Amino acid sequence: MTENDFMPGDYQNLPKNGKVSWKAPSNIALVKYWGKRPVQIPANPSISFTLDTCATTTSVSFERKEKKDNFSFDLFFEGKSKDDFKPKIQTFLERIEKYLPFLKEYHFIIQTSNSFPHSSGIASSASGMAALSLCFMDIEKQLFPSMEENVFHAKASYLARLGSGSACRSIKGSLVQWGNHANIPDSSDLYGVEYPFGVNPVFKSYCDTILLVHKGQKQVSSTVGHQLMHGHQYAQNRFQQAFDNLDKLKPILASGDLEEFIKLVESEALTLHAMMMTSMPYFMLMKPDTLQIINKIWAYREATKTPVCFTLDAGANVHLLYPEDAKEKVLEFIKDTLAEHCENGQYIHDKVGEGAIKINT
Ligand code: DP6
């Protein structure tokens, strides 16, 4: 699909009011998106596990209004009015208006909440933008009931991308790929697609325990981090590596070769952070506890041969990835050895999920 497929038809019979609600999951990238060009086009392809427990639920109530020269919305986060999120939503609405021209016809009340604790340091922009995009698509579907499922999902992902790049991978499950790649049919820079190749069952129930190392504000936002890939000395090699890693991942995902999976995933995580440390200005998002956890994972894996590994997103938290059949052992390991490195001993158990769902209002 191209941008044209997402252009709107002529609207007639706009409903007077209504309410829609969606729950969208977070995702964790195996091959990372880091670097982009306008507007929200990734410098390299990426792939992620869709998560299950960590999710945002958003409901949008809409009411026709008289004046149509501006966007009009109220925003509530966990029941409280949240004005500091408004500029981000305003920019998002400006970016997506071209594809959803009914947006200025309504006053919206957007109510959103996360399943994970507020200030856990888990980015909610992916699940948040995905849930909001699905709500808007749901309204569009009321105008065009014959819209096909695949267009609905691709356009929701397209819109979510314009809110936050990684959000486009939070619509469907369980493995989502985003970014043009010559060897991946139907891959696109514009939206995420369900991974089209064979995936060993071991990955369908993979576990992800998020170790909350640092819950505070990050020193450098993802948006700034992406920008620092422009003119970065190692950028071109890094982008090529991501393309190559997607090729390498194909037989690994098909066979369930966990040894190779671990090597690729951990290398991706450390490369992402190496890019941050070699940006100008350079920065570091890992904390001492992040490194202690990584070392403990390596020692534990060596000693027990348990196929547990880590990945990182743009922060200090560690995602511990392991197959479901290792769960019992790994939970002991977390409790006994890793929890002490988490802020207030906090961690969240999650697993691979099936994608966003509509909530009946
Ligand atoms: C490190 O999607 O948060 O998590 O497009 O600026 O909103 P924006 O960035 P964002 O970047 C995520 C980067 C990452 C890797 C990944 O999820 O692929």
Short mmCIF file of N, CA and C in Angstrom, two decimals, residues 71-171:
data_model
loop_
_atom_site.label_atom_id
_atom_site.label_comp_id
_atom_site.label_asym_id
_atom_site.label_seq_id
_atom_site.Cartn_x
_atom_site.Cartn_y
_atom_site.Cartn_z
N PHE A 71 -8.39 22.23 15.94
CA PHE A 71 -8.61 20.98 16.66
C PHE A 71 -9.07 21.34 18.05
N SER A 72 -9.92 20.51 18.58
CA SER A 72 -10.42 20.78 19.92
C SER A 72 -10.50 19.46 20.69
N PHE A 73 -9.76 19.40 21.78
CA PHE A 73 -9.79 18.15 22.56
C PHE A 73 -9.41 18.41 24.02
N ASP A 74 -9.92 17.54 24.89
CA ASP A 74 -9.49 17.50 26.28
C ASP A 74 -8.80 16.17 26.47
N LEU A 75 -7.78 16.19 27.33
CA LEU A 75 -6.98 14.99 27.49
C LEU A 75 -6.91 14.62 28.97
N PHE A 76 -7.26 13.37 29.25
CA PHE A 76 -7.18 12.89 30.64
C PHE A 76 -6.29 11.66 30.69
N PHE A 77 -5.32 11.70 31.58
CA PHE A 77 -4.45 10.54 31.78
C PHE A 77 -4.72 9.99 33.17
N GLU A 78 -5.13 8.74 33.19
CA GLU A 78 -5.51 8.09 34.45
C GLU A 78 -6.47 8.96 35.25
N GLY A 79 -7.45 9.49 34.54
CA GLY A 79 -8.53 10.24 35.18
C GLY A 79 -8.23 11.70 35.43
N LYS A 80 -6.98 12.11 35.25
CA LYS A 80 -6.64 13.51 35.55
C LYS A 80 -6.31 14.26 34.27
N SER A 81 -6.73 15.50 34.22
CA SER A 81 -6.45 16.34 33.07
C SER A 81 -4.93 16.46 32.89
N LYS A 82 -4.46 16.30 31.66
CA LYS A 82 -3.01 16.21 31.45
C LYS A 82 -2.58 17.18 30.35
N ASP A 83 -2.37 18.42 30.75
CA ASP A 83 -2.08 19.45 29.75
C ASP A 83 -0.70 19.29 29.12
N ASP A 84 0.27 18.70 29.86
CA ASP A 84 1.61 18.62 29.28
C ASP A 84 1.71 17.60 28.15
N PHE A 85 0.71 16.72 28.00
CA PHE A 85 0.71 15.80 26.85
C PHE A 85 0.10 16.46 25.61
N LYS A 86 -0.56 17.62 25.83
CA LYS A 86 -1.36 18.19 24.74
C LYS A 86 -0.56 18.59 23.50
N PRO A 87 0.63 19.21 23.67
CA PRO A 87 1.37 19.61 22.46
C PRO A 87 1.69 18.41 21.56
N LYS A 88 2.02 17.27 22.17
CA LYS A 88 2.35 16.07 21.38
C LYS A 88 1.12 15.61 20.58
N ILE A 89 -0.04 15.67 21.24
CA ILE A 89 -1.28 15.25 20.56
C ILE A 89 -1.62 16.26 19.46
N GLN A 90 -1.42 17.55 19.76
CA GLN A 90 -1.69 18.60 18.76
C GLN A 90 -0.84 18.35 17.49
N THR A 91 0.46 18.09 17.68
CA THR A 91 1.34 17.82 16.53
C THR A 91 0.86 16.59 15.78
N PHE A 92 0.47 15.58 16.55
CA PHE A 92 -0.03 14.35 15.94
C PHE A 92 -1.26 14.63 15.08
N LEU A 93 -2.20 15.41 15.62
CA LEU A 93 -3.43 15.72 14.87
C LEU A 93 -3.09 16.49 13.60
N GLU A 94 -2.13 17.41 13.71
CA GLU A 94 -1.74 18.18 12.51
C GLU A 94 -1.17 17.25 11.44
N ARG A 95 -0.39 16.25 11.89
CA ARG A 95 0.21 15.34 10.91
C ARG A 95 -0.81 14.41 10.25
N ILE A 96 -1.85 14.05 11.00
CA ILE A 96 -2.77 13.04 10.45
C ILE A 96 -4.04 13.63 9.84
N GLU A 97 -4.20 14.95 9.94
CA GLU A 97 -5.45 15.55 9.47
C GLU A 97 -5.72 15.26 7.99
N LYS A 98 -4.64 15.30 7.22
CA LYS A 98 -4.74 15.04 5.79
C LYS A 98 -5.42 13.69 5.49
N TYR A 99 -5.23 12.75 6.39
CA TYR A 99 -5.77 11.40 6.18
C TYR A 99 -7.12 11.21 6.87
N LEU A 100 -7.45 12.12 7.78
CA LEU A 100 -8.72 12.03 8.53
C LEU A 100 -9.33 13.42 8.64
N PRO A 101 -9.89 13.94 7.55
CA PRO A 101 -10.32 15.34 7.59
C PRO A 101 -11.49 15.63 8.52
N PHE A 102 -12.09 14.58 9.12
CA PHE A 102 -13.19 14.86 10.05
C PHE A 102 -12.69 15.39 11.40
N LEU A 103 -11.36 15.40 11.59
CA LEU A 103 -10.84 15.70 12.93
C LEU A 103 -11.26 17.08 13.45
N LYS A 104 -11.41 18.05 12.54
CA LYS A 104 -11.80 19.40 13.02
C LYS A 104 -13.32 19.54 13.16
N GLU A 105 -14.04 18.50 12.80
CA GLU A 105 -15.50 18.55 12.92
C GLU A 105 -15.98 18.28 14.35
N TYR A 106 -15.07 17.76 15.17
CA TYR A 106 -15.48 17.27 16.48
C TYR A 106 -14.70 17.89 17.62
N HIS A 107 -15.34 17.90 18.78
CA HIS A 107 -14.58 18.07 20.01
C HIS A 107 -14.37 16.67 20.58
N PHE A 108 -13.13 16.37 20.92
CA PHE A 108 -12.81 15.03 21.43
C PHE A 108 -12.48 15.08 22.92
N ILE A 109 -12.95 14.06 23.62
CA ILE A 109 -12.47 13.85 24.99
C ILE A 109 -11.67 12.55 24.96
N ILE A 110 -10.38 12.70 25.17
CA ILE A 110 -9.47 11.54 25.09
C ILE A 110 -9.12 11.11 26.50
N GLN A 111 -9.48 9.87 26.83
CA GLN A 111 -9.15 9.36 28.17
C GLN A 111 -8.23 8.17 28.01
N THR A 112 -7.10 8.24 28.68
CA THR A 112 -6.11 7.20 28.45
C THR A 112 -5.51 6.71 29.77
N SER A 113 -5.19 5.44 29.82
CA SER A 113 -4.53 4.91 31.02
C SER A 113 -3.62 3.75 30.63
N ASN A 114 -2.59 3.55 31.42
CA ASN A 114 -1.62 2.49 31.15
C ASN A 114 -1.80 1.35 32.14
N SER A 115 -1.48 0.14 31.67
CA SER A 115 -1.55 -1.01 32.58
C SER A 115 -0.33 -1.03 33.50
N PHE A 116 0.74 -0.40 33.05
CA PHE A 116 1.97 -0.42 33.86
C PHE A 116 2.01 0.83 34.74
N PRO A 117 2.72 0.73 35.86
CA PRO A 117 2.67 1.86 36.79
C PRO A 117 3.18 3.15 36.16
N HIS A 118 2.49 4.21 36.49
CA HIS A 118 2.90 5.54 36.06
C HIS A 118 4.33 5.76 36.55
N SER A 119 5.14 6.40 35.75
CA SER A 119 6.54 6.68 36.09
C SER A 119 7.38 5.42 36.26
N SER A 120 7.00 4.33 35.59
CA SER A 120 7.83 3.12 35.67
C SER A 120 9.03 3.25 34.74
N GLY A 121 9.06 4.32 33.96
CA GLY A 121 10.15 4.50 33.01
C GLY A 121 9.88 3.75 31.72
N ILE A 122 8.73 3.07 31.64
CA ILE A 122 8.40 2.38 30.39
C ILE A 122 7.77 3.41 29.46
N ALA A 123 8.29 3.47 28.25
CA ALA A 123 7.75 4.44 27.31
C ALA A 123 6.33 4.03 26.96
N SER A 124 5.41 4.97 27.04
CA SER A 124 4.03 4.62 26.69
C SER A 124 3.67 5.23 25.34
N SER A 125 4.66 5.84 24.66
CA SER A 125 4.28 6.51 23.41
C SER A 125 3.89 5.49 22.34
N ALA A 126 4.51 4.31 22.34
CA ALA A 126 4.15 3.32 21.31
C ALA A 126 2.72 2.84 21.52
N SER A 127 2.42 2.35 22.73
CA SER A 127 1.07 1.85 22.97
C SER A 127 0.05 2.99 22.94
N GLY A 128 0.45 4.16 23.43
CA GLY A 128 -0.47 5.30 23.47
C GLY A 128 -0.86 5.79 22.08
N MET A 129 0.14 5.95 21.22
CA MET A 129 -0.16 6.43 19.86
C MET A 129 -0.91 5.37 19.07
N ALA A 130 -0.60 4.10 19.34
CA ALA A 130 -1.31 3.03 18.63
C ALA A 130 -2.79 3.01 19.05
N ALA A 131 -3.04 3.12 20.35
CA ALA A 131 -4.42 3.08 20.83
C ALA A 131 -5.22 4.27 20.30
N LEU A 132 -4.60 5.44 20.30
CA LEU A 132 -5.31 6.64 19.81
C LEU A 132 -5.59 6.54 18.31
N SER A 133 -4.61 6.04 17.56
CA SER A 133 -4.81 5.89 16.12
C SER A 133 -5.96 4.92 15.83
N LEU A 134 -6.02 3.85 16.61
CA LEU A 134 -7.10 2.88 16.40
C LEU A 134 -8.46 3.50 16.71
N CYS A 135 -8.50 4.35 17.73
CA CYS A 135 -9.78 5.02 18.04
C CYS A 135 -10.21 5.89 16.85
N PHE A 136 -9.27 6.66 16.30
CA PHE A 136 -9.63 7.52 15.16
C PHE A 136 -10.03 6.67 13.95
N MET A 137 -9.32 5.55 13.75
CA MET A 137 -9.68 4.68 12.63
C MET A 137 -11.07 4.09 12.83
N ASP A 138 -11.40 3.83 14.08
CA ASP A 138 -12.72 3.27 14.39
C ASP A 138 -13.81 4.27 13.98
N ILE A 139 -13.53 5.55 14.22
CA ILE A 139 -14.51 6.58 13.81
C ILE A 139 -14.57 6.60 12.28
N GLU A 140 -13.41 6.52 11.64
CA GLU A 140 -13.44 6.52 10.17
C GLU A 140 -14.21 5.32 9.63
N LYS A 141 -14.07 4.21 10.32
CA LYS A 141 -14.76 2.99 9.86
C LYS A 141 -16.29 3.16 9.95
N GLN A 142 -16.73 3.99 10.90
CA GLN A 142 -18.17 4.25 10.98
C GLN A 142 -18.65 5.02 9.74
N LEU A 143 -17.71 5.79 9.15
CA LEU A 143 -18.06 6.55 7.94
C LEU A 143 -17.97 5.67 6.70
N PHE A 144 -17.09 4.69 6.76
CA PHE A 144 -16.89 3.76 5.62
C PHE A 144 -16.94 2.32 6.11
N PRO A 145 -18.13 1.84 6.42
CA PRO A 145 -18.23 0.51 7.03
C PRO A 145 -17.62 -0.59 6.16
N SER A 146 -17.51 -0.34 4.86
CA SER A 146 -17.00 -1.42 4.00
C SER A 146 -15.47 -1.46 3.97
N MET A 147 -14.83 -0.59 4.73
CA MET A 147 -13.36 -0.59 4.74
C MET A 147 -12.84 -1.98 5.10
N GLU A 148 -11.86 -2.45 4.31
CA GLU A 148 -11.37 -3.80 4.57
C GLU A 148 -10.45 -3.82 5.78
N GLU A 149 -10.46 -4.99 6.46
CA GLU A 149 -9.65 -5.17 7.67
C GLU A 149 -8.18 -4.81 7.47
N ASN A 150 -7.62 -5.27 6.34
CA ASN A 150 -6.18 -5.03 6.14
C ASN A 150 -5.89 -3.55 5.95
N VAL A 151 -6.81 -2.82 5.32
CA VAL A 151 -6.63 -1.37 5.15
C VAL A 151 -6.77 -0.69 6.52
N PHE A 152 -7.76 -1.13 7.28
CA PHE A 152 -7.98 -0.58 8.62
C PHE A 152 -6.70 -0.68 9.45
N HIS A 153 -6.11 -1.88 9.47
CA HIS A 153 -4.93 -2.09 10.31
C HIS A 153 -3.70 -1.36 9.76
N ALA A 154 -3.53 -1.41 8.43
CA ALA A 154 -2.36 -0.74 7.84
C ALA A 154 -2.46 0.77 8.07
N LYS A 155 -3.67 1.32 7.92
CA LYS A 155 -3.80 2.77 8.10
C LYS A 155 -3.63 3.16 9.58
N ALA A 156 -4.13 2.30 10.48
CA ALA A 156 -3.92 2.58 11.92
C ALA A 156 -2.42 2.61 12.21
N SER A 157 -1.69 1.68 11.62
CA SER A 157 -0.25 1.62 11.83
C SER A 157 0.44 2.83 11.20
N TYR A 158 -0.04 3.21 10.02
CA TYR A 158 0.49 4.39 9.31
C TYR A 158 0.33 5.65 10.17
N LEU A 159 -0.87 5.81 10.73
CA LEU A 159 -1.13 7.00 11.56
C LEU A 159 -0.30 6.94 12.83
N ALA A 160 -0.24 5.75 13.45
CA ALA A 160 0.53 5.61 14.70
C ALA A 160 1.99 5.98 14.47
N ARG A 161 2.52 5.58 13.32
CA ARG A 161 3.91 5.92 12.99
C ARG A 161 4.14 7.42 13.01
N LEU A 162 3.13 8.16 12.56
CA LEU A 162 3.28 9.62 12.52
C LEU A 162 3.27 10.22 13.93
N GLY A 163 2.75 9.45 14.89
CA GLY A 163 2.79 9.89 16.28
C GLY A 163 4.12 9.53 16.93
N SER A 164 4.54 8.28 16.74
CA SER A 164 5.82 7.80 17.26
C SER A 164 6.20 6.59 16.42
N GLY A 165 7.43 6.58 15.92
CA GLY A 165 7.81 5.54 14.96
C GLY A 165 7.48 4.13 15.42
N SER A 166 7.95 3.79 16.62
CA SER A 166 7.79 2.40 17.06
C SER A 166 6.32 2.05 17.31
N ALA A 167 5.45 3.06 17.42
CA ALA A 167 4.02 2.80 17.64
C ALA A 167 3.39 2.02 16.48
N CYS A 168 3.98 2.15 15.29
CA CYS A 168 3.38 1.45 14.14
C CYS A 168 3.53 -0.06 14.28
N ARG A 169 4.39 -0.49 15.23
CA ARG A 169 4.54 -1.94 15.46
C ARG A 169 3.65 -2.41 16.61
N SER A 170 2.74 -1.55 17.09
CA SER A 170 1.90 -1.92 18.24
C SER A 170 0.44 -2.16 17.88
N ILE A 171 0.18 -2.42 16.61
CA ILE A 171 -1.21 -2.67 16.21
C ILE A 171 -1.50 -4.16 16.19
#
